[in-house]
Amino acid sequence: DGGITQSPKYLFRKEGQNVTLSCEQNLNHDAMYWYRQDPGQGLRLIYYSQIVNDFQKGDIAEGYSVSREKKESFPLTVTSAQKNPTAFYLCASSTTSGRDYEQFFGPGTRLTVL
Amino acid sequence: RKEVEQDPGPFNVPEGATVAFNCTYSNSASQSFFWYRQDCRKEPKLLMSVYSSGNEDGRFTAQLNRASQYISLLIRDSKLSDSATYLCVVRGYGQNFVFGPGTRLSVLP
């Protein structure tokens, strides 16, 4: 089955630690995205990538880093510089061709800083 | 002004009711429009794309008014399983997806 996988589902981190969230897709999509969602809030874009080896900052990139070495993978690192990292992190992918294309989401990773 | 705004909610309706959600967007160059559904503590899932001619999928009807920069979603004969948060999503040509804050719906027995 085609889809997007994220791991782990739940992640606990001590303050001062970096953590990496995994996102893999087998939909052959060119574009991948990372969003953050806080309780009762909408989705905010952290980073996105439209092609391998290229990515751009979204609205709230400070304290995060990404890489896009393979088309299928777009890992997100939450660094110790992110002051309030506890949130629900969602990865998405989409094609970039055509006019009306939608995003597909992974199941998310819930990060808690202890 | 936020790029995409939605009714603040929550909406609490009895089973069988008809409920309408409204959404406005600020970028007149926006080209693609969607309604997503998000269940509690889950990822958003596409409910339907929205076209200028309007479109219907069973009990769900979506409308787009480009002149007013307004999108709507109508749910007829609400079911308990319709309880979720409904997200309005807009995308400009070659641009990223912009999500509204969502409107939460609770369908009551």
XYZ file of N, CA and C in Angstrom:
669
model
N 0.848 -1.200 0.000
C 0.000 0.000 0.000
C 0.880 1.244 0.000
N 0.482 2.227 -0.831
C 1.236 3.472 -0.837
C 0.815 4.351 0.313
N 1.799 5.106 0.820
C 1.445 5.998 1.908
C 2.649 6.664 2.512
N 2.405 7.324 3.631
C 3.452 8.041 4.354
C 3.554 7.444 5.749
N 4.751 7.148 6.169
C 4.968 6.626 7.508
C 5.810 7.609 8.303
N 5.487 7.740 9.571
C 6.256 8.571 10.488
C 6.600 7.734 11.705
N 7.787 7.946 12.199
C 8.177 7.252 13.424
C 9.093 8.140 14.247
N 9.056 7.984 15.582
C 8.110 7.143 16.309
C 6.755 7.825 16.428
N 5.767 7.139 16.977
C 4.455 7.743 17.164
C 4.467 8.697 18.350
N 5.171 8.286 19.397
C 5.344 9.123 20.583
C 6.837 9.240 20.869
N 7.261 10.420 21.293
C 8.672 10.655 21.570
C 8.785 11.580 22.772
N 9.645 11.178 23.689
C 9.888 11.986 24.874
C 11.341 12.439 24.854
N 11.554 13.670 25.166
C 12.902 14.241 25.093
C 13.189 15.054 26.328
N 14.404 14.990 26.772
C 14.832 15.854 27.860
C 15.263 17.188 27.273
N 15.115 18.222 28.044
C 15.570 19.534 27.585
C 17.050 19.488 27.242
N 17.414 20.154 26.155
C 18.812 20.206 25.744
C 19.215 19.122 24.763
N 18.316 18.181 24.487
C 18.623 17.107 23.547
C 18.065 17.422 22.172
N 18.822 16.994 21.149
C 18.298 17.023 19.799
C 17.574 15.708 19.534
N 16.494 15.754 18.758
C 15.813 14.524 18.363
C 15.470 14.609 16.883
N 15.439 13.442 16.225
C 15.116 13.394 14.807
C 13.857 12.592 14.593
N 12.915 13.187 13.852
C 11.660 12.541 13.520
C 11.753 12.029 12.074
N 11.317 10.802 11.891
C 11.423 10.172 10.586
C 10.143 10.368 9.773
N 10.301 10.547 8.458
C 9.177 10.602 7.535
C 9.589 9.940 6.231
N 8.822 8.925 5.830
C 9.102 8.201 4.590
C 7.821 8.102 3.773
N 7.939 8.259 2.449
C 6.770 8.100 1.589
C 7.116 7.240 0.384
N 6.155 6.429 -0.043
C 6.345 5.602 -1.238
C 5.307 5.949 -2.297
N 4.902 7.211 -2.306
C 3.918 7.688 -3.263
C 4.565 8.297 -4.506
N 5.891 8.304 -4.518
C 6.660 8.902 -5.618
C 6.370 10.396 -5.759
N 6.100 11.051 -4.634
C 5.849 12.488 -4.640
C 7.153 13.267 -4.603
N 7.183 14.366 -5.352
C 8.367 15.212 -5.343
C 8.433 16.081 -4.086
N 7.309 16.578 -3.632
C 7.296 17.546 -2.538
C 6.981 16.884 -1.201
N 7.673 17.349 -0.177
C 7.415 16.888 1.191
C 7.420 18.088 2.122
N 6.689 17.960 3.218
C 6.452 19.093 4.115
C 6.476 18.619 5.568
N 6.861 19.534 6.454
C 6.730 19.300 7.884
C 5.893 20.424 8.479
N 4.904 20.001 9.306
C 4.047 20.936 10.008
C 4.113 20.666 11.507
N 3.813 21.696 12.250
C 3.656 21.579 13.688
C 2.212 21.970 14.027
N 1.605 21.206 14.947
C 0.258 21.547 15.405
C 0.250 21.548 16.928
N -0.171 22.665 17.499
C -0.327 22.779 18.945
C -1.801 22.580 19.287
N -2.091 22.202 20.526
C -3.482 21.888 20.903
C -4.445 23.007 20.543
N -5.512 22.633 19.839
C -6.532 23.597 19.475
C -6.121 24.594 18.404
N -4.969 24.352 17.787
C -4.459 25.287 16.784
C -4.412 24.646 15.400
N -4.221 25.494 14.396
C -4.062 25.000 13.041
C -2.649 24.500 12.783
N -2.405 24.093 11.548
C -1.082 23.593 11.165
C -0.180 24.753 10.753
N 1.057 24.715 11.227
C 2.039 25.731 10.843
C 3.207 25.061 10.138
N 3.610 25.629 9.024
C 4.641 25.035 8.176
C 6.029 25.296 8.744
N 6.810 24.213 8.897
C 8.173 24.329 9.426
C 9.176 24.394 8.277
N 9.197 23.374 7.448
C 10.073 23.298 6.284
C 9.337 22.571 5.173
N 9.765 22.813 3.930
C 9.259 22.039 2.824
C 10.362 21.839 1.796
N 10.161 20.810 0.983
C 11.139 20.461 -0.046
C 10.372 20.060 -1.298
N 10.757 20.636 -2.411
C 10.076 20.311 -3.662
C 10.903 19.397 -4.556
N 12.156 19.165 -4.143
C 13.024 18.310 -4.939
C 14.163 17.832 -4.058
N 14.746 16.727 -4.423
C 15.863 16.169 -3.641
C 16.994 17.191 -3.550
N 17.628 17.221 -2.381
C 18.762 18.103 -2.098
C 18.403 19.582 -2.094
N 17.139 19.888 -1.928
C 16.718 21.285 -1.842
C 15.559 21.393 -0.869
N 15.575 22.408 -0.024
C 14.470 22.627 0.897
C 14.431 24.101 1.283
N 13.271 24.533 1.745
C 13.071 25.935 2.118
C 12.434 26.043 3.495
N 12.717 27.135 4.159
C 12.112 27.397 5.452
C 10.642 27.758 5.283
N 9.858 27.297 6.244
C 8.475 27.717 6.321
C 8.324 28.874 7.282
N 7.164 28.939 7.917
C 6.864 30.077 8.783
C 7.547 30.009 10.149
N 7.891 28.797 10.598
C 8.425 28.650 11.970
C 9.653 27.738 11.974
N 10.635 28.008 11.122
C 11.794 27.116 10.953
C 12.815 27.210 12.078
N 12.797 28.266 12.869
C 13.830 28.443 13.891
C 13.820 27.296 14.896
N 15.007 26.701 15.104
C 15.132 25.607 16.049
C 14.930 24.237 15.427
N 14.711 24.200 14.111
C 14.516 22.946 13.383
C 15.516 22.862 12.238
N 15.813 21.622 11.811
C 16.604 21.424 10.608
C 16.084 20.196 9.871
N 16.331 20.155 8.558
C 15.871 19.038 7.741
C 16.963 18.662 6.745
N 16.756 17.513 6.102
C 17.591 17.108 4.980
C 16.704 16.395 3.987
N 17.132 16.375 2.721
C 16.361 15.671 1.687
C 17.368 15.005 0.744
N 17.958 13.946 1.238
C 18.971 13.224 0.459
C 18.347 12.212 -0.485
N 17.143 11.776 -0.165
C 16.428 10.824 -1.019
C 15.018 11.327 -1.250
N 14.442 10.976 -2.359
C 13.092 11.421 -2.684
C 12.084 10.913 -1.654
N 12.339 9.728 -1.125
C 11.371 9.088 -0.242
C 11.425 9.579 1.194
N 12.481 10.281 1.574
C 12.728 10.550 2.985
C 12.953 12.029 3.267
N 12.370 12.513 4.378
C 12.497 13.932 4.729
C 12.518 14.037 6.257
N 13.621 13.673 6.903
C 13.679 13.705 8.363
C 13.761 15.124 8.916
N 13.158 15.303 10.075
C 13.147 16.590 10.772
C 13.896 16.455 12.086
N 14.860 17.332 12.334
C 15.564 17.362 13.609
C 15.082 18.547 14.421
N 14.642 18.264 15.622
C 14.244 19.306 16.561
C 15.450 19.548 17.455
N 16.024 20.723 17.343
C 17.259 20.997 18.080
C 16.963 21.605 19.441
N 17.985 21.697 20.251
C 17.849 22.275 21.592
C 17.554 23.777 21.515
N 17.729 24.356 20.333
C 17.437 25.779 20.160
C 15.937 26.053 20.066
N 15.148 25.009 19.869
C 13.683 25.173 19.797
C 13.172 25.270 21.222
N 12.654 26.448 21.573
C 12.338 26.722 22.972
C 11.096 26.018 23.485
N 10.183 25.712 22.640
C 8.924 25.091 23.072
C 8.546 23.977 22.099
N 9.278 22.865 22.128
C 9.107 21.843 21.098
C 7.945 20.881 21.314
N 7.320 20.882 22.465
C 6.222 19.951 22.709
C 5.068 20.274 21.777
N 4.731 19.301 20.903
C 3.703 19.528 19.894
C 3.461 18.236 19.130
N 2.502 18.284 18.229
C 2.184 17.192 17.310
C 2.808 17.562 15.961
N 3.696 16.698 15.452
C 4.410 16.984 14.209
C 3.863 16.107 13.084
N 3.499 16.756 12.010
C 2.899 16.070 10.872
C 3.753 16.252 9.628
N 3.992 15.150 8.953
C 4.702 15.154 7.679
C 3.685 14.946 6.563
N 3.887 15.594 5.452
C 2.972 15.450 4.314
C 3.765 15.392 3.026
N 3.119 14.903 1.974
C 3.750 14.908 0.664
C 2.703 15.231 -0.396
N 3.182 15.669 -1.539
C 2.286 15.937 -2.656
C 3.070 15.855 -3.953
N 2.351 15.690 -5.030
C 2.953 15.871 -6.329
C 3.135 17.366 -6.547
N 3.774 17.744 -7.621
C 3.911 19.167 -7.943
C 3.441 19.454 -9.358
N 2.855 18.472 -9.995
C 2.396 18.660 -11.374
C 0.879 18.760 -11.393
N 0.369 19.383 -12.433
C -1.078 19.564 -12.512
C -1.506 20.784 -11.732
N -2.789 20.954 -11.602
C -3.326 22.161 -10.987
C -3.934 21.891 -9.617
N -4.739 20.886 -9.534
C -5.470 20.644 -8.288
C -4.913 19.411 -7.582
N -3.754 19.541 -6.973
C -3.201 18.403 -6.259
C -3.273 18.663 -4.767
N -3.526 17.589 -4.030
C -3.702 17.733 -2.582
C -2.505 17.156 -1.849
N -2.480 17.379 -0.554
C -1.448 16.814 0.312
C -1.968 15.557 0.986
N -1.042 14.629 1.193
C -1.328 13.424 1.952
C -0.474 13.467 3.209
N -1.056 13.078 4.339
C -0.369 13.199 5.610
C 0.010 11.848 6.183
N 1.112 11.839 6.919
C 1.451 10.700 7.745
C 0.679 10.756 9.049
N 0.797 9.720 9.893
C 0.017 9.648 11.126
C 0.503 10.575 12.225
N 1.673 11.191 12.055
C 2.156 12.159 13.031
C 3.026 11.561 14.115
N 3.848 12.435 14.699
C 4.666 12.103 15.878
C 4.337 13.105 16.963
N 4.018 12.586 18.144
C 3.694 13.470 19.266
C 4.938 13.584 20.140
N 5.542 14.755 20.174
C 6.775 14.998 20.912
C 6.468 15.700 22.230
N 7.033 15.169 23.291
C 6.886 15.778 24.614
C 8.265 16.021 25.212
N 8.508 17.232 25.644
C 9.769 17.565 26.308
C 9.557 17.508 27.811
N 10.402 16.735 28.462
C 10.251 16.527 29.900
C 11.099 17.506 30.701
N -4.644 40.516 8.864
C -5.685 39.531 8.542
C -5.021 38.196 8.211
N -5.540 37.103 8.761
C -4.983 35.802 8.468
C -5.309 35.409 7.035
N -4.436 34.577 6.447
C -4.634 34.175 5.047
C -5.913 33.375 4.860
N -6.201 32.495 5.792
C -7.399 31.656 5.710
C -8.108 31.718 7.062
N -9.357 32.115 7.046
C -10.127 32.221 8.274
C -11.365 31.330 8.193
N -11.731 30.792 9.336
C -12.886 29.908 9.404
C -13.777 30.302 10.567
N -15.031 29.827 10.544
C -15.925 29.982 11.686
C -15.195 29.450 12.918
N -15.276 30.172 14.043
C -14.519 29.750 15.218
C -15.023 28.472 15.869
N -16.303 28.201 15.793
C -16.835 26.999 16.416
C -16.696 27.020 17.932
N -16.940 25.893 18.635
C -17.391 24.636 18.045
C -18.867 24.660 17.677
N -19.235 23.757 16.785
C -20.623 23.573 16.408
C -21.110 22.294 17.088
N -22.166 22.408 17.840
C -22.796 21.254 18.469
C -24.177 21.091 17.856
N -24.397 19.981 17.143
C -25.661 19.805 16.433
C -26.220 18.421 16.720
N -27.539 18.246 16.656
C -28.122 16.911 16.845
C -27.977 16.080 15.572
N -28.008 14.783 15.752
C -27.994 13.879 14.596
C -29.104 14.267 13.632
N -28.797 14.194 12.355
C -29.790 14.510 11.337
C -29.836 15.964 10.926
N -29.136 16.814 11.657
C -29.157 18.250 11.337
C -28.309 18.538 10.106
N -28.552 19.684 9.519
C -27.711 20.203 8.444
C -26.826 21.297 9.028
N -25.548 21.231 8.702
C -24.602 22.215 9.260
C -23.745 22.774 8.129
N -23.443 24.050 8.227
C -22.648 24.719 7.192
C -21.415 25.364 7.807
N -20.285 25.169 7.158
C -19.030 25.788 7.576
C -18.619 26.821 6.535
N -18.078 27.923 7.017
C -17.641 28.994 6.132
C -16.148 29.233 6.259
N -15.571 29.656 5.158
C -14.133 29.906 5.109
C -13.885 31.073 4.161
N -13.011 31.988 4.532
C -12.601 33.076 3.632
C -11.091 33.060 3.499
N -10.608 33.493 2.334
C -9.166 33.532 2.089
C -8.790 34.897 1.539
N -7.551 35.301 1.796
C -7.151 36.672 1.460
C -6.393 36.782 0.138
N -5.788 35.692 -0.333
C -4.979 35.753 -1.544
C -5.847 35.499 -2.778
N -6.098 36.541 -3.534
C -6.975 36.411 -4.702
C -6.363 35.539 -5.797
N -5.050 35.272 -5.714
C -4.392 34.428 -6.721
C -4.485 32.951 -6.370
N -5.141 32.605 -5.290
C -5.269 31.196 -4.880
C -5.963 30.404 -5.967
N -5.507 29.156 -6.146
C -6.015 28.373 -7.271
C -6.666 27.062 -6.871
N -6.248 26.503 -5.760
C -6.786 25.207 -5.358
C -7.359 25.323 -3.956
N -8.474 24.606 -3.767
C -9.207 24.743 -2.513
C -9.663 23.365 -2.053
N -9.565 23.145 -0.752
C -9.862 21.817 -0.222
C -10.546 21.941 1.126
N -11.301 20.904 1.463
C -11.735 20.677 2.836
C -11.087 19.382 3.315
N -10.417 19.468 4.468
C -9.851 18.299 5.124
C -10.620 18.055 6.419
N -10.609 16.803 6.830
C -11.209 16.438 8.102
C -10.095 15.913 9.004
N -10.115 16.348 10.276
C -9.126 15.867 11.231
C -9.837 15.349 12.480
N -9.685 14.067 12.740
C -10.209 13.487 13.964
C -9.238 13.771 15.103
N -9.748 13.685 16.336
C -8.946 14.036 17.498
C -7.662 13.211 17.548
N -6.532 13.901 17.627
C -5.215 13.282 17.764
C -4.820 12.430 16.552
N -5.398 12.757 15.402
C -5.066 12.052 14.173
C -4.597 13.049 13.114
N -4.126 12.512 11.985
C -3.700 13.380 10.897
C -4.895 13.874 10.081
N -4.757 15.021 9.415
C -5.819 15.480 8.510
C -5.946 14.545 7.318
N -7.184 14.386 6.867
C -7.437 13.577 5.666
C -8.335 14.363 4.726
N -8.051 14.252 3.436
C -8.814 15.000 2.445
C -10.271 14.559 2.460
N -11.158 15.532 2.618
C -12.588 15.269 2.521
C -13.042 15.477 1.074
N -12.725 16.646 0.544
C -13.050 16.923 -0.849
C -12.334 18.160 -1.350
N -12.045 18.144 -2.654
C -11.556 19.346 -3.306
C -12.768 20.220 -3.614
N -12.536 21.507 -3.819
C -13.631 22.443 -4.077
C -13.416 23.104 -5.421
N -14.426 23.052 -6.264
C -14.321 23.602 -7.608
C -15.304 24.761 -7.775
N -15.004 25.613 -8.740
C -15.828 26.806 -8.958
C -17.276 26.453 -9.248
N -17.494 25.312 -9.869
C -18.853 24.913 -10.230
C -19.592 24.297 -9.052
N -18.877 24.127 -7.949
C -19.478 23.452 -6.803
C -19.416 21.957 -7.003
N -19.303 21.230 -5.926
C -19.283 19.780 -6.059
C -19.900 19.116 -4.843
N -20.390 17.914 -5.090
C -21.142 17.190 -4.079
C -20.605 15.771 -3.984
N -20.550 15.275 -2.744
C -20.137 13.891 -2.523
C -21.023 13.336 -1.432
N -22.091 12.677 -1.833
C -23.030 12.136 -0.860
C -23.696 13.245 -0.071
N -23.499 13.231 1.240
C -24.140 14.226 2.096
C -23.355 15.551 2.159
N -22.233 15.610 1.509
C -21.341 16.765 1.579
C -21.385 17.575 0.278
N -21.540 18.890 0.440
C -21.539 19.785 -0.714
C -20.577 20.933 -0.443
N -19.700 21.190 -1.395
C -18.741 22.287 -1.261
C -18.993 23.325 -2.349
N -18.853 24.580 -1.972
C -19.048 25.689 -2.903
C -17.863 26.631 -2.823
N -17.560 27.253 -3.957
C -16.480 28.233 -4.035
C -17.008 29.489 -4.709
N -16.778 30.632 -4.093
C -17.127 31.915 -4.693
C -15.840 32.727 -4.809
N -15.252 32.720 -6.004
C -13.957 33.397 -6.195
C -14.086 34.911 -6.025
N -15.192 35.458 -6.449
C -15.357 36.920 -6.359
C -15.345 37.374 -4.913
N -15.973 36.588 -4.056
C -16.028 36.934 -2.633
C -14.906 36.289 -1.833
N -14.124 35.434 -2.483
C -13.018 34.712 -1.822
C -13.568 33.939 -0.626
N -14.545 33.113 -0.920
C -15.317 32.428 0.115
C -15.546 30.974 -0.290
N -15.391 30.091 0.679
C -15.592 28.664 0.461
C -16.560 28.166 1.529
N -17.406 27.238 1.169
C -18.334 26.688 2.156
C -18.381 25.174 2.060
N -18.785 24.571 3.155
C -19.006 23.130 3.215
C -20.330 22.898 3.920
N -21.208 22.143 3.274
C -22.519 21.830 3.840
C -22.579 20.333 4.106
N -22.964 19.966 5.301
C -23.153 18.563 5.660
C -24.631 18.361 5.959
N -25.248 17.481 5.213
C -26.674 17.180 5.427
C -26.801 15.889 6.231
N -27.927 15.766 6.968
C -28.209 14.537 7.715
C -26.988 14.097 8.538
N -26.532 14.950 9.421
C -25.312 14.702 10.208
C -25.369 13.369 10.935
N -24.215 12.684 10.929
C -24.055 11.423 11.649
C -23.106 11.650 12.818
N -23.183 10.767 13.806
C -22.248 10.843 14.943
C -20.809 10.792 14.439
N -20.590 10.005 13.392
C -19.243 9.817 12.856
C -18.711 11.060 12.125
N -19.556 12.064 11.930
C -19.090 13.308 11.310
C -18.370 14.203 12.318
N -18.430 13.866 13.587
C -17.765 14.669 14.620
C -16.265 14.687 14.363
N -15.727 15.878 14.172
C -14.322 16.054 13.818
C -14.056 17.547 13.699
N -12.817 17.888 13.396
C -12.479 19.272 13.055
C -12.332 19.366 11.546
N -12.948 20.384 10.958
C -12.932 20.555 9.514
C -12.004 21.719 9.162
N -11.022 21.423 8.317
C -9.981 22.370 7.958
C -10.174 22.857 6.525
N -10.175 24.155 6.357
C -10.224 24.766 5.036
C -8.782 24.995 4.578
N -8.452 24.592 3.357
C -7.077 24.667 2.863
C -7.058 25.323 1.493
N -6.117 26.227 1.311
C -6.023 27.014 0.077
C -4.592 26.941 -0.441
N -4.442 26.880 -1.758
C -3.099 26.889 -2.350
C -3.074 27.787 -3.572
N -2.054 28.636 -3.640
C -1.840 29.468 -4.814
C -1.000 28.711 -5.825
N -0.989 29.170 -7.053
C -0.218 28.488 -8.101
C 1.259 28.456 -7.720
N 1.825 27.256 -7.691
C 3.234 27.105 -7.350
C 3.560 27.449 -5.913
N 2.536 27.584 -5.090
C 2.767 27.976 -3.711
C 2.373 26.865 -2.752
N 2.657 27.111 -1.507
C 2.357 26.107 -0.508
C 0.900 26.153 -0.067
N 0.528 25.103 0.629
C -0.811 24.979 1.174
C -0.920 25.826 2.433
N -2.018 26.549 2.555
C -2.269 27.351 3.750
C -3.519 26.806 4.426
N -3.384 26.471 5.690
C -4.466 25.849 6.441
C -5.178 26.882 7.307
N -6.493 26.792 7.333
C -7.242 27.564 8.302
C -7.129 26.914 9.672
N -7.590 27.599 10.712
C -7.467 27.067 12.070
C -8.402 25.902 12.360
N -9.407 25.690 11.508
C -10.331 24.581 11.701
C -11.565 24.972 12.486
N -12.644 24.232 12.228
C -13.893 24.383 12.977
C -14.281 23.012 13.497
N -14.457 22.948 14.806
C -14.787 21.647 15.402
C -16.297 21.420 15.384
N -16.669 20.205 14.983
C -18.069 19.795 14.931
C -18.294 18.635 15.890
N -19.307 18.756 16.721
C -19.756 17.643 17.559
C -21.197 17.349 17.195
N -21.451 16.125 16.744
C -22.810 15.689 16.433
C -23.307 14.893 17.633
N -24.418 15.318 18.193
C -24.915 14.762 19.447
C -26.063 13.793 19.200
N -26.115 12.707 19.986
C -27.208 11.734 19.783
C -28.536 12.290 20.250
